[in-house]
Short mmCIF file of C-alpha atoms in Angstrom, two decimals:
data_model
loop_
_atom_site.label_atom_id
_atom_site.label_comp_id
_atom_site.label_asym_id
_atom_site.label_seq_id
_atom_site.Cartn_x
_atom_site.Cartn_y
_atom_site.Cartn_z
CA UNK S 2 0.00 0.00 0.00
CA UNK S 3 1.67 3.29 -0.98
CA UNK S 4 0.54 7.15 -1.02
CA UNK S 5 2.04 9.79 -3.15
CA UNK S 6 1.70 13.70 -2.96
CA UNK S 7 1.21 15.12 -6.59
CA UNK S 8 -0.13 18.55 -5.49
CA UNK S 9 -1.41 20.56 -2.45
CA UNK S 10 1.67 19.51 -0.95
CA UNK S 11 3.23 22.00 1.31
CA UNK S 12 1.08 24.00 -0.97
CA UNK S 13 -2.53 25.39 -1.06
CA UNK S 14 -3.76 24.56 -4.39
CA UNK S 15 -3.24 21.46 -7.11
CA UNK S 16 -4.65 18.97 -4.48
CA UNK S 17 -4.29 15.47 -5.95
CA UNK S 18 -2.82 12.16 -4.37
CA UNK S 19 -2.26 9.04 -5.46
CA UNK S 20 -3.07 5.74 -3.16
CA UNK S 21 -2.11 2.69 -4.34
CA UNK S 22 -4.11 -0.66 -2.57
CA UNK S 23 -5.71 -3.92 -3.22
CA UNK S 24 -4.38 -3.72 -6.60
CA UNK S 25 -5.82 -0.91 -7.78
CA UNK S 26 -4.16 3.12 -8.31
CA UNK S 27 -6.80 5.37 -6.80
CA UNK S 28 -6.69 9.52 -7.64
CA UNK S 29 -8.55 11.56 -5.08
CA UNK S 30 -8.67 14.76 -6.73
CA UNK S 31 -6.98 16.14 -9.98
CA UNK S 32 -6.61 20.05 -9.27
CA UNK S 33 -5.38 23.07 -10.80
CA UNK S 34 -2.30 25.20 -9.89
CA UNK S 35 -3.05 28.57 -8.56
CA UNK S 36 -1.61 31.94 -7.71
CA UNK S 37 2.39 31.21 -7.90
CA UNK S 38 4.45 32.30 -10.41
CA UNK S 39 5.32 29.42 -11.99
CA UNK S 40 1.67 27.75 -11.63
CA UNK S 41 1.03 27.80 -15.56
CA UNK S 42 4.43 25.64 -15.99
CA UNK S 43 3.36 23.42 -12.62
CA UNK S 44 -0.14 22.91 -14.58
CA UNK S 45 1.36 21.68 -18.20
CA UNK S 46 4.45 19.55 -16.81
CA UNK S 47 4.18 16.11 -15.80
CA UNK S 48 1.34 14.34 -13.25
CA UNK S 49 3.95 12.11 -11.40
CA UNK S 50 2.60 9.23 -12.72
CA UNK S 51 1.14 8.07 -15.57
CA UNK S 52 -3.00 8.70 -16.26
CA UNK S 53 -3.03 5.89 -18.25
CA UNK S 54 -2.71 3.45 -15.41
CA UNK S 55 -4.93 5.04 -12.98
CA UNK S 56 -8.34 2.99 -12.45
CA UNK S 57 -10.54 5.44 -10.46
CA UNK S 58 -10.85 9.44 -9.72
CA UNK S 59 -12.35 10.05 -6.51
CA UNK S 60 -13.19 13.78 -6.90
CA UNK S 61 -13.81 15.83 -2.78
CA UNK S 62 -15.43 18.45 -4.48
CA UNK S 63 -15.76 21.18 -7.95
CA UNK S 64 -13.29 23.73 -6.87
CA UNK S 65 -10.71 24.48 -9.30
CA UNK S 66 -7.41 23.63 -7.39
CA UNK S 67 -9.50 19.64 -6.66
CA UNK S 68 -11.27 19.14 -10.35
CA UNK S 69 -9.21 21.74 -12.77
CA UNK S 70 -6.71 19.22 -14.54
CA UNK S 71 -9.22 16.51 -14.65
CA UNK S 72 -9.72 17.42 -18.44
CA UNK S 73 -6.12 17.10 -18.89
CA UNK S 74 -5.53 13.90 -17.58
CA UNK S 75 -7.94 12.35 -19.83
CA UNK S 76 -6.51 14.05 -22.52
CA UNK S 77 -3.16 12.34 -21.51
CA UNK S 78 -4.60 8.82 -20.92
CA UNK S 79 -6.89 8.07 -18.39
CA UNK S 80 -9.50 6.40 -19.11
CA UNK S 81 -10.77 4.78 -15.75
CA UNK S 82 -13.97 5.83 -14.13
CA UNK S 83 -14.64 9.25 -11.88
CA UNK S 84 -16.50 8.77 -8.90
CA UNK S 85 -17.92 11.91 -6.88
CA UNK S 86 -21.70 13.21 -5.81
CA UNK S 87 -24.36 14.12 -8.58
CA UNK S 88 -24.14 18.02 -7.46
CA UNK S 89 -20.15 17.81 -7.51
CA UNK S 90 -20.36 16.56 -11.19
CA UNK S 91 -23.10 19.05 -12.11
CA UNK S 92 -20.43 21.89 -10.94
CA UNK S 93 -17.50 20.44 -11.95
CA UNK S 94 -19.20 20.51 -15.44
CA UNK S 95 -19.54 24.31 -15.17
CA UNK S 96 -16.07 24.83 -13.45
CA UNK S 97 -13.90 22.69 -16.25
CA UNK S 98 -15.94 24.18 -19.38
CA UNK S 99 -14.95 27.91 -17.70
CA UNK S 100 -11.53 26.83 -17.15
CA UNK S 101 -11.09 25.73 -21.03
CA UNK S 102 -12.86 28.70 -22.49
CA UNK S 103 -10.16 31.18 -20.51
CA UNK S 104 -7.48 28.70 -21.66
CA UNK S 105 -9.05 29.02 -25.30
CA UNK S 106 -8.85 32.70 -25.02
CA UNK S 107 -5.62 33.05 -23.94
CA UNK S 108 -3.72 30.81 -25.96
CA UNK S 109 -5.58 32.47 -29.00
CA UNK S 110 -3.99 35.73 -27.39
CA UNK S 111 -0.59 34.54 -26.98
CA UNK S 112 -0.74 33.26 -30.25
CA UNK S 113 -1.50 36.32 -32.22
CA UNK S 114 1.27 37.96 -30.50
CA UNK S 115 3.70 35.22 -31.54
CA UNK S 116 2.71 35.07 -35.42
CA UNK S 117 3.68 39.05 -35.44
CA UNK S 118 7.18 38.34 -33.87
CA UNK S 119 7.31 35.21 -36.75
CA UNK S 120 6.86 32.11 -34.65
CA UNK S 121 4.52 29.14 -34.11
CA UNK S 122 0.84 29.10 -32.10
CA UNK S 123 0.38 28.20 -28.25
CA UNK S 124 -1.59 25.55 -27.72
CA UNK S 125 -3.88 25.33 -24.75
CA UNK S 126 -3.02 23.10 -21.47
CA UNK S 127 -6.90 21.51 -22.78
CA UNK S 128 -10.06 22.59 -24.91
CA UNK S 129 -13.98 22.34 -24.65
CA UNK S 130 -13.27 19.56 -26.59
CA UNK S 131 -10.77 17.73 -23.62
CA UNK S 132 -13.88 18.86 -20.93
CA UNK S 133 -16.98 16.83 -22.89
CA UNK S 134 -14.20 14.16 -22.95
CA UNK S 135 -13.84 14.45 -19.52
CA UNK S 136 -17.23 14.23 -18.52
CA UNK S 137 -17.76 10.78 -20.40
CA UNK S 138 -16.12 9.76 -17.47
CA UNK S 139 -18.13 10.81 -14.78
CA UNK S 140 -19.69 7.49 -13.63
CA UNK S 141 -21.75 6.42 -10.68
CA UNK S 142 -23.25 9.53 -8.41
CA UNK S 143 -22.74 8.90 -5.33
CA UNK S 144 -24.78 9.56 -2.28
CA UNK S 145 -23.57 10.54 1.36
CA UNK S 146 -22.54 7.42 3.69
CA UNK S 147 -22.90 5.35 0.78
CA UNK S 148 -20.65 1.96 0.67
CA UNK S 149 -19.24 1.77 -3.08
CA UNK S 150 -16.72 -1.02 -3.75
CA UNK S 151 -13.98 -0.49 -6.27
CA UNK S 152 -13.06 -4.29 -6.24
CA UNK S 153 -13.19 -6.85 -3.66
CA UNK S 154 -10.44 -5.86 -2.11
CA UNK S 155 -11.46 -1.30 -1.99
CA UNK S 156 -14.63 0.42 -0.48
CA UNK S 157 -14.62 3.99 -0.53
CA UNK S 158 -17.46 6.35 1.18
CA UNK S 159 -18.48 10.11 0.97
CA UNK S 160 -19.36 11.68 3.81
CA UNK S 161 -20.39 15.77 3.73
CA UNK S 162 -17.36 17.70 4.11
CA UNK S 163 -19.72 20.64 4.24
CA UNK S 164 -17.31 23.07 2.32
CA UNK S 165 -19.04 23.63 -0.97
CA UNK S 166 -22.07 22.06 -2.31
CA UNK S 167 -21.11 18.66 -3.22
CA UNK S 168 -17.97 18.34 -0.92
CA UNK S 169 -16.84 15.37 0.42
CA UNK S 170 -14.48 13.52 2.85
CA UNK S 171 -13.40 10.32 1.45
CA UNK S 172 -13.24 7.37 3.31
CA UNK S 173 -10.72 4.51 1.57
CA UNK S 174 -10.71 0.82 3.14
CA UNK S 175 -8.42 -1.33 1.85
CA UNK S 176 -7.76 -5.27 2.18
CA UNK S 177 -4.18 -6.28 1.71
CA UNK S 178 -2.69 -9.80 2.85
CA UNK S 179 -5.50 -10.12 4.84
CA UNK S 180 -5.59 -6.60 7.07
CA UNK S 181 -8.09 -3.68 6.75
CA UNK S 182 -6.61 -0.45 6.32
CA UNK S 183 -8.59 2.55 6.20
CA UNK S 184 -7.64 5.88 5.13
CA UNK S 185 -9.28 9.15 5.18
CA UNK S 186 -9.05 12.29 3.26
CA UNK S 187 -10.40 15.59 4.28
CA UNK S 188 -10.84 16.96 0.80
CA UNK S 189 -11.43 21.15 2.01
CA UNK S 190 -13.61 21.19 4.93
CA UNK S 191 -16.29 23.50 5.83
CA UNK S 192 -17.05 25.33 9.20
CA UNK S 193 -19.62 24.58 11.29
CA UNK S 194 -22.61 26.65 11.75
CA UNK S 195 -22.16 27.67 8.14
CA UNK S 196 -25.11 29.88 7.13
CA UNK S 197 -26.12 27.88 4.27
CA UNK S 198 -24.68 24.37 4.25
CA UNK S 199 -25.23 21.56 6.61
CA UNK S 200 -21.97 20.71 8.76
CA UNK S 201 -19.12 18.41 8.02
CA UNK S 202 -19.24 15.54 9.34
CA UNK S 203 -16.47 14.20 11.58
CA UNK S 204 -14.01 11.12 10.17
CA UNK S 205 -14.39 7.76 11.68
CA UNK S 206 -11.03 6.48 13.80
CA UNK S 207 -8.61 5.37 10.84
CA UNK S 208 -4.86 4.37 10.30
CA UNK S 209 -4.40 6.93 8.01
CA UNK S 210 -5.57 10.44 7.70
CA UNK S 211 -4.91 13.10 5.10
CA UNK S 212 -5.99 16.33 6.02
CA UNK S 213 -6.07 20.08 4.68
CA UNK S 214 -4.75 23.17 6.51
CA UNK S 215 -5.57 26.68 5.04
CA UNK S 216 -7.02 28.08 7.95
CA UNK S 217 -4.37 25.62 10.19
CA UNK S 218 -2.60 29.27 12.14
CA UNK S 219 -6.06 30.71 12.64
CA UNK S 220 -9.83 31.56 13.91
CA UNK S 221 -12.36 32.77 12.61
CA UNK S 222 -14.23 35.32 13.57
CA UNK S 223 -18.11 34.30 14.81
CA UNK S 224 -20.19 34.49 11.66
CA UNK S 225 -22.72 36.39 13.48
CA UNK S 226 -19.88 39.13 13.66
CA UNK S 227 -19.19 38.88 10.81
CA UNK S 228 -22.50 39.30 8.76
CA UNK S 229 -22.76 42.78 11.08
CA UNK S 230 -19.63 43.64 9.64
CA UNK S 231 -20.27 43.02 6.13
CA UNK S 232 -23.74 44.59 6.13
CA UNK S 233 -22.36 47.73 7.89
CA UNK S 234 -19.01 47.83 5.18
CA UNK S 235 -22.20 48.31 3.12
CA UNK S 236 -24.54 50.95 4.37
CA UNK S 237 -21.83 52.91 4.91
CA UNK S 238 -20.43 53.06 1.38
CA UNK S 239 -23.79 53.33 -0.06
CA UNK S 240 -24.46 56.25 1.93
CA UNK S 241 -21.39 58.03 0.75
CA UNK S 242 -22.85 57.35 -2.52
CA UNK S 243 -19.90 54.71 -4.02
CA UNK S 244 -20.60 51.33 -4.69
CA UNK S 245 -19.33 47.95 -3.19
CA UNK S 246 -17.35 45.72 -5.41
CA UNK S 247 -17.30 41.90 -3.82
CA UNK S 248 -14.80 39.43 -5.62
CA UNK S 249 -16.46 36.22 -5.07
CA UNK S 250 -16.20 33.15 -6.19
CA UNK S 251 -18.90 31.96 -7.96
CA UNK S 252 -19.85 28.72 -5.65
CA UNK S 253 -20.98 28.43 -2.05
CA UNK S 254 -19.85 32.36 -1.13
CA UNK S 255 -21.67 33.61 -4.05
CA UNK S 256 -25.02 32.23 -2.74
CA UNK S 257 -23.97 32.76 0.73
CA UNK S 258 -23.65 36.66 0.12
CA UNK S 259 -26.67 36.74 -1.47
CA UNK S 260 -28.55 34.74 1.12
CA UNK S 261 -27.10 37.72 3.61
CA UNK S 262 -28.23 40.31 1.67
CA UNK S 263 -31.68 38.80 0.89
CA UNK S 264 -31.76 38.40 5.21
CA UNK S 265 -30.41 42.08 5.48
CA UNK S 266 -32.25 44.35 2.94
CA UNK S 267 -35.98 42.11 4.41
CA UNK S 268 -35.04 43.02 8.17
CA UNK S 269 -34.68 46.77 6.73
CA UNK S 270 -31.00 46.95 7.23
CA UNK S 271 -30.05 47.63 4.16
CA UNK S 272 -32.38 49.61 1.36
CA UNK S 273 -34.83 47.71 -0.60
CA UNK S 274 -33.23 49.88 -3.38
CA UNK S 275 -30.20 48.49 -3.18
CA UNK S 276 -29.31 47.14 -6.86
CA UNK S 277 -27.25 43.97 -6.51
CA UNK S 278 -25.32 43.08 -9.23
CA UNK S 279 -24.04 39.13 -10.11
CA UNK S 280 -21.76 39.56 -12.81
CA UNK S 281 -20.31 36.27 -13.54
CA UNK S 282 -21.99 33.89 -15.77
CA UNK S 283 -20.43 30.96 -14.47
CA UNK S 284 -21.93 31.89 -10.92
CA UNK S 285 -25.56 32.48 -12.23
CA UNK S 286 -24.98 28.83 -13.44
CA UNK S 287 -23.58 27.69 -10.49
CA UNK S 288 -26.84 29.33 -8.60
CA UNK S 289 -29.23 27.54 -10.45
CA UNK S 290 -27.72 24.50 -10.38
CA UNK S 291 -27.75 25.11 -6.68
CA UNK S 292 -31.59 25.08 -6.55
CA UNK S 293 -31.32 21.44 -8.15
CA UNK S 294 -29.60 20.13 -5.05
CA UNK S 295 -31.76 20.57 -1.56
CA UNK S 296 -30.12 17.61 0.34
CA UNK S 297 -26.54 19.38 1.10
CA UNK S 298 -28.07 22.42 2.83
CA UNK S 299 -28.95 23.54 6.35
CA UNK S 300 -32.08 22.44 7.44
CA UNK S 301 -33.17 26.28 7.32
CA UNK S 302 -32.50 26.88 3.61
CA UNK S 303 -33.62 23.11 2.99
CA UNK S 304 -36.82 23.75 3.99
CA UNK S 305 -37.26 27.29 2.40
CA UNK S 306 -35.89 25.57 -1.38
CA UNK S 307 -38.24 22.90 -0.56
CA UNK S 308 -41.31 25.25 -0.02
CA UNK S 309 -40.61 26.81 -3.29
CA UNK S 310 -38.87 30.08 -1.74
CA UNK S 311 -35.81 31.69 -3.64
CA UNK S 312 -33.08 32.00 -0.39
CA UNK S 313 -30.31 33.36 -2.77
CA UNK S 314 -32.78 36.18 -4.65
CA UNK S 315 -32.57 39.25 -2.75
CA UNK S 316 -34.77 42.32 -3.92
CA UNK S 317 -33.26 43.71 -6.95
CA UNK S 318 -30.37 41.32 -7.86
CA UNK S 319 -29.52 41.71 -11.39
CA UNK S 320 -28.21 38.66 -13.53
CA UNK S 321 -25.38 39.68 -16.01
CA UNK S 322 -24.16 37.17 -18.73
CA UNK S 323 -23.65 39.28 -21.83
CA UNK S 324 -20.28 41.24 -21.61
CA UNK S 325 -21.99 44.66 -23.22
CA UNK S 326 -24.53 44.30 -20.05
CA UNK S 327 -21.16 43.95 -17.64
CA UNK S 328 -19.28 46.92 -19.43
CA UNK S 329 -23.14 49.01 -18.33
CA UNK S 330 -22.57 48.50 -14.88
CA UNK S 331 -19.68 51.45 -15.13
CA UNK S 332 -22.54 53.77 -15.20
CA UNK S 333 -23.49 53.02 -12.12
CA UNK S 334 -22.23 55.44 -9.97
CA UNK S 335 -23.21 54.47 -6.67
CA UNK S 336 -25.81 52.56 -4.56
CA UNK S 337 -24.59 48.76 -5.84
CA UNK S 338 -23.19 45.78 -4.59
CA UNK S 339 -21.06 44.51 -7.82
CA UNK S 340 -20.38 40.41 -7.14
CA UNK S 341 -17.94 39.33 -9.63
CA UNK S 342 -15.40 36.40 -10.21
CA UNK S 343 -12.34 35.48 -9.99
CA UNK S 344 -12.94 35.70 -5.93
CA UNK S 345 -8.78 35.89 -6.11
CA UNK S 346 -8.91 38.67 -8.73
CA UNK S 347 -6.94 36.70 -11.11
CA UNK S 348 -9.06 37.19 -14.27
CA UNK S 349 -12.60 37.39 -14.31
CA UNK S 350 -14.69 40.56 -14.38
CA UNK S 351 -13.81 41.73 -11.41
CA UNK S 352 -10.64 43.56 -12.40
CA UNK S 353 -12.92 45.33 -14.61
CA UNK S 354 -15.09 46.12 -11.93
CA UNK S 355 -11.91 46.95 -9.58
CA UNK S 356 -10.23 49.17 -12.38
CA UNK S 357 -13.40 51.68 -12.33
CA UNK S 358 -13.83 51.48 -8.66
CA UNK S 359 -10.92 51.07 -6.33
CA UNK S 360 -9.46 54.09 -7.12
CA UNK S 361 -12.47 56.05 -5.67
CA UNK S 362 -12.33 57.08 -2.31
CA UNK S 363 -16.27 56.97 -1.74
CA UNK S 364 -15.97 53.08 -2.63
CA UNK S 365 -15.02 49.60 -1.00
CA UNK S 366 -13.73 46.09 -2.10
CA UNK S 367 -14.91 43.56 0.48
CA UNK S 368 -13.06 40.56 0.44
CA UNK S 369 -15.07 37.30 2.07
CA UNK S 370 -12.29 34.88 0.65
CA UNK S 371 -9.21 33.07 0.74
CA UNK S 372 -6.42 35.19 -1.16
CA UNK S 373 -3.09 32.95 -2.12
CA UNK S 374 -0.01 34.66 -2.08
CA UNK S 375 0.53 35.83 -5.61
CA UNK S 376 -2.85 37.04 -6.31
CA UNK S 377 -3.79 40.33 -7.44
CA UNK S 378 -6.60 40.40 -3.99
CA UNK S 379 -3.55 39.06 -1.73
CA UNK S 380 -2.07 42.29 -2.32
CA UNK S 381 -5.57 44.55 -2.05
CA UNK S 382 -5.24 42.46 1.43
CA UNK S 383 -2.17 43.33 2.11
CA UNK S 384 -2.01 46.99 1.61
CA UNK S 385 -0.84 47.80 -1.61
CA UNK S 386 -1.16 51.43 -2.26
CA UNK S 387 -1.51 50.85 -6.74
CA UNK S 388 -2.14 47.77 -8.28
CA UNK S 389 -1.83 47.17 -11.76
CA UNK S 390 -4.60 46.00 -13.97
CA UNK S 391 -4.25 45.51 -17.76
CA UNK S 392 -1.25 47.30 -17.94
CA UNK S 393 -2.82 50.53 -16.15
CA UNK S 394 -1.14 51.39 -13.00
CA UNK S 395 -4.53 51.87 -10.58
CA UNK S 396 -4.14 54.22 -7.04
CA UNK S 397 -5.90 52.12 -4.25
CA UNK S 398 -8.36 54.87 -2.62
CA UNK S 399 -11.65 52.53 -1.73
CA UNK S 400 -11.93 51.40 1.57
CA UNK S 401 -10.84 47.29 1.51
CA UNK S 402 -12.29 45.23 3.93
CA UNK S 403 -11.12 41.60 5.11
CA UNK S 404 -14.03 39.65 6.34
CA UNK S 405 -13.23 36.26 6.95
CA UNK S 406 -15.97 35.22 9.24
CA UNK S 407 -17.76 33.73 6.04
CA UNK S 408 -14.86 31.64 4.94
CA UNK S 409 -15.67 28.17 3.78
CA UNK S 410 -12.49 26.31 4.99
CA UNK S 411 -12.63 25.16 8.80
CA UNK S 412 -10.19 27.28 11.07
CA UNK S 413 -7.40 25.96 13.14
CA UNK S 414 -9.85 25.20 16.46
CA UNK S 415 -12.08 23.29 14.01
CA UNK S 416 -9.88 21.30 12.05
CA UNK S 417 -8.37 20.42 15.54
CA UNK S 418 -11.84 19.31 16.96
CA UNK S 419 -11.95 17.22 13.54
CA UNK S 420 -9.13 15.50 13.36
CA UNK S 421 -9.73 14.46 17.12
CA UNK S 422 -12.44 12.18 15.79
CA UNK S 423 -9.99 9.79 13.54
CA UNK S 424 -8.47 8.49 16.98
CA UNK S 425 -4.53 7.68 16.61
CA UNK S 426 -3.61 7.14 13.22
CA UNK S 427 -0.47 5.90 12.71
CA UNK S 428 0.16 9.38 10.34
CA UNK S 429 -1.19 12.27 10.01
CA UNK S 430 -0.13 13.89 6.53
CA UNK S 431 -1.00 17.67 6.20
CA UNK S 432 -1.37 19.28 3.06
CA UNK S 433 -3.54 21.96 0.98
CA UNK S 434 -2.29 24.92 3.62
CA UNK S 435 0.78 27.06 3.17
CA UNK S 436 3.59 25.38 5.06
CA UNK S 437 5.20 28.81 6.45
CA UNK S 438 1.64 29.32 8.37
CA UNK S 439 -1.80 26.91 8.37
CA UNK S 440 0.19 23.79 7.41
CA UNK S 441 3.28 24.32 10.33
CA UNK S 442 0.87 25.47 12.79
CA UNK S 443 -1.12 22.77 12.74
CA UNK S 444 1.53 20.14 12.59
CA UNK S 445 2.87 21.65 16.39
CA UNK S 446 -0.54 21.35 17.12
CA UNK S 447 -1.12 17.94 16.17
CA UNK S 448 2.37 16.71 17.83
CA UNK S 449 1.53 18.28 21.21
CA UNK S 450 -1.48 16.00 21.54
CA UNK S 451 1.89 13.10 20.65
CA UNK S 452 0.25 12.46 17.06
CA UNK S 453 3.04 11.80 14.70
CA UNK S 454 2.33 14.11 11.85
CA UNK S 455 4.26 14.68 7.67
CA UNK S 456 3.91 17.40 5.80
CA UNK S 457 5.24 15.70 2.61
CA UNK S 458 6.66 17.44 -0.52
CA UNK S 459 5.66 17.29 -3.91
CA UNK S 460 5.88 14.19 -5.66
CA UNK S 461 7.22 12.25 -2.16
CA UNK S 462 5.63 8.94 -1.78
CA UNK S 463 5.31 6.67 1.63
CA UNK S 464 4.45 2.97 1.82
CA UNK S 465 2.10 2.62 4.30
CA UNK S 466 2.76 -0.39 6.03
#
């Protein structure tokens, strides 16, 4: 039996490992590179293995950085069967077909620039084409606490990892010469209490446990807090007149936001006139697809989606799909909440929506989300005075709030509490979390309750014995 680390490892993003037991090669998760410099070169070089020889994907959830090279690795080989929840696939759909239309656009971009300096066309890492492809594999849908055998040797298990719609924990039990081994993976976990989304549920005891750390050096603040926050970051700039630009991303916080909103502008607390503003295509998608799929949320916006209510509509939300319907929202002056992707500012129509705001001193950014080092809203976060978008060197005048209260990862206390419910295992192996903070923190953590912990590097492989 042998595990291998081919992303997230001492890393936040490219999650994907590799466990190899009772004869079969198992892939939970096949995720995108994010944020670093070199991420574009860590995307196109090679898996670590070869996809031709994997037999099964187990896919935690539709975030980029789990489900984002799953297009290339059946373009490269695979051809084995992927194995995740019917609302995971359903996203992962819309996620991978975004992912290969940027990919389109920009290699069509680099490649006009290289035929007028006389050489050859870029190639995309994968195509529309590579997604459908992809989804062909998409098998069986699997349903929480379900039993699913591989072989007769491999059971796996979802349980609600209660991060994004969809997510799962992954429970692997294995039969070699004649012992039971059972393994565990995290996939991204959610906080409890979550507004929206029922709670994670806590791992059984297991030999084996592979766990994430973003939020491993940190709490959060109370939710409660922090939807007081957020709604006052917003009466106040709407009352100066400017308007409040939110880079979201455009599942889970999306609907979450709106969900606020919807509670905030109907207990008066914000203006019924308040025009809210979802520019992102791919999260209008991503919020109907969200009314398809009742049994992941809290029991409160279960039973409101079951009744026929619209929890994630609040008065005067505005779709935008068309890019000449974006560009209009620059005549907006003030008195809107703009929600656009990426929630990292990396591309997306937020920088659009950033360039003709943040330089106003009557606006705000609020930032609800993660931000990886080498993102363009890591430095927003972190204080940068001008920020360049497109070229244009931007003066940072709006007011930038942090609120992290809503994030969807579990913080340090809660990962803690979680990992307490696997019992012993022989290992504990860290990854998704940046090893300078989360990842490091919770490893001293973890070793002062005498748990022997790795936080293995990429590509390093352990037999388990």
């Amino acid at each position: 039996m042998r595990l291998s680390f081919h992303g997230a490892a001492q890393n936040v993003t490219g999650s994907c490992h590799l466990l190899e037991a009772g004869g079969l090669r198992i892939l939970i998760d096949c995720g995108m590179f994010q944020g670093a410099r070199h991420a574009d070169e860590e995307n196109a070089g090679d898996f670590g293995f070869k996809a031709s020889e994997i037999d099964y994907l187990l896919l935690t959830h539709a975030h980029l950085d789990h489900c984002g090279r799953i297009p290339l690795l059946v373009k490269r080989g695979f051809t084995g069967e992927i194995i995740t929840t019917a609302a995971t696939r359903d996203l992962a759909k819309l996620i991978m077909m975004d992912s290969a239309h940027i990919q389109e656009e920009d290699a069509a971009r680099a490649s006009r620039r290289r035929r007028r300096g006389g050489h050859g066309d870029i190639e995309p890492l994968y195509n529309q084409i590579n997604v459908l492809a992809a989804l062909d594999s998409f098998g069986r849908n699997v349903r929480y606490d379900e039993d699913i055998a591989l072989n007769d040797a491999v059971t796996v298990r979802f349980i609600n990892a209660g991060h994004i719609l969809g997510s799962a924990s992954i429970i692997v039990e294995a039969v070699e010469k004649g012992t039971t081994r059972r393994i565990v993976f995290s996939g991204d976990l959610g906080s409890p209490g979550h507004a929206i989304l029922a709670n994670p549920i806590p791992p059984p005891e297991c030999d084996y446990l592979v766990m994430e750390t973003t939020y491993g050096d940190r709490m959060h603040k109370n939710l409660d807090a922090s939807v007081v926050e957020f709604v006052e970051a917003i009466s106040k700039t709407i009352s100066r007149g400017g308007n409040v630009v939110i880079p979201t991303f455009a599942m889970e916080r999306t609907q979450e936001i709106l969900f606020h909103l919807k509670k905030a502008i109907e207990s008066c607390e914000l203006p019924r006139s308040l025009t809210v503003f979802l520019d992102s295509p791919m999260a209008v998608s991503a919020t109907e697809i969200f009314r398809r799929h009742a049994d992941g949320f809290s029991d409160e916006v279960r039973d409101e989606m079951l009744a026929g209510k619209q929890p994630f509509n609040p008065p005067g939300l505005r779709f935008t799909r068309q890019t000449a319907d974006s560009m209009a929202i620059n005549r907006v002056k003030g008195g809107a909440v703009i929600m656009a992707g990426s929630g990292m500012c990396t591309g997306g129509r937020v920088r659009h929506h950033l360039k003709h705001n943040i330089w106003r001193p009557d606006c705000s950014v609020v930032f609800v989300g993660f931000a990886a080092q080498g993102t363009l809203a890591r430095q927003i976060v972190d204080g940068a005075k001008h920020i360049r978008i497109s070229g244009e060197d931007i003066q940072v005048k709006a007011d930038i709030y942090t609120i992290n209260g809503f994030s969807a990862h579990a913080d340090q206390r809660e990962l803690l509490y979680w990992a307490s419910k696997a019992g012993k295992p022989e290992t504990i192996f860290l990854v998704h979390g940046d090893y300078e903070k989360g990842m490091s923190s919770m490893q001293n953590e973890l070793e002062k309750k005498g748990l022997t912990v790795q936080c293995p590097t990429l590509h390093s492989t352990v037999d388990l014995e």
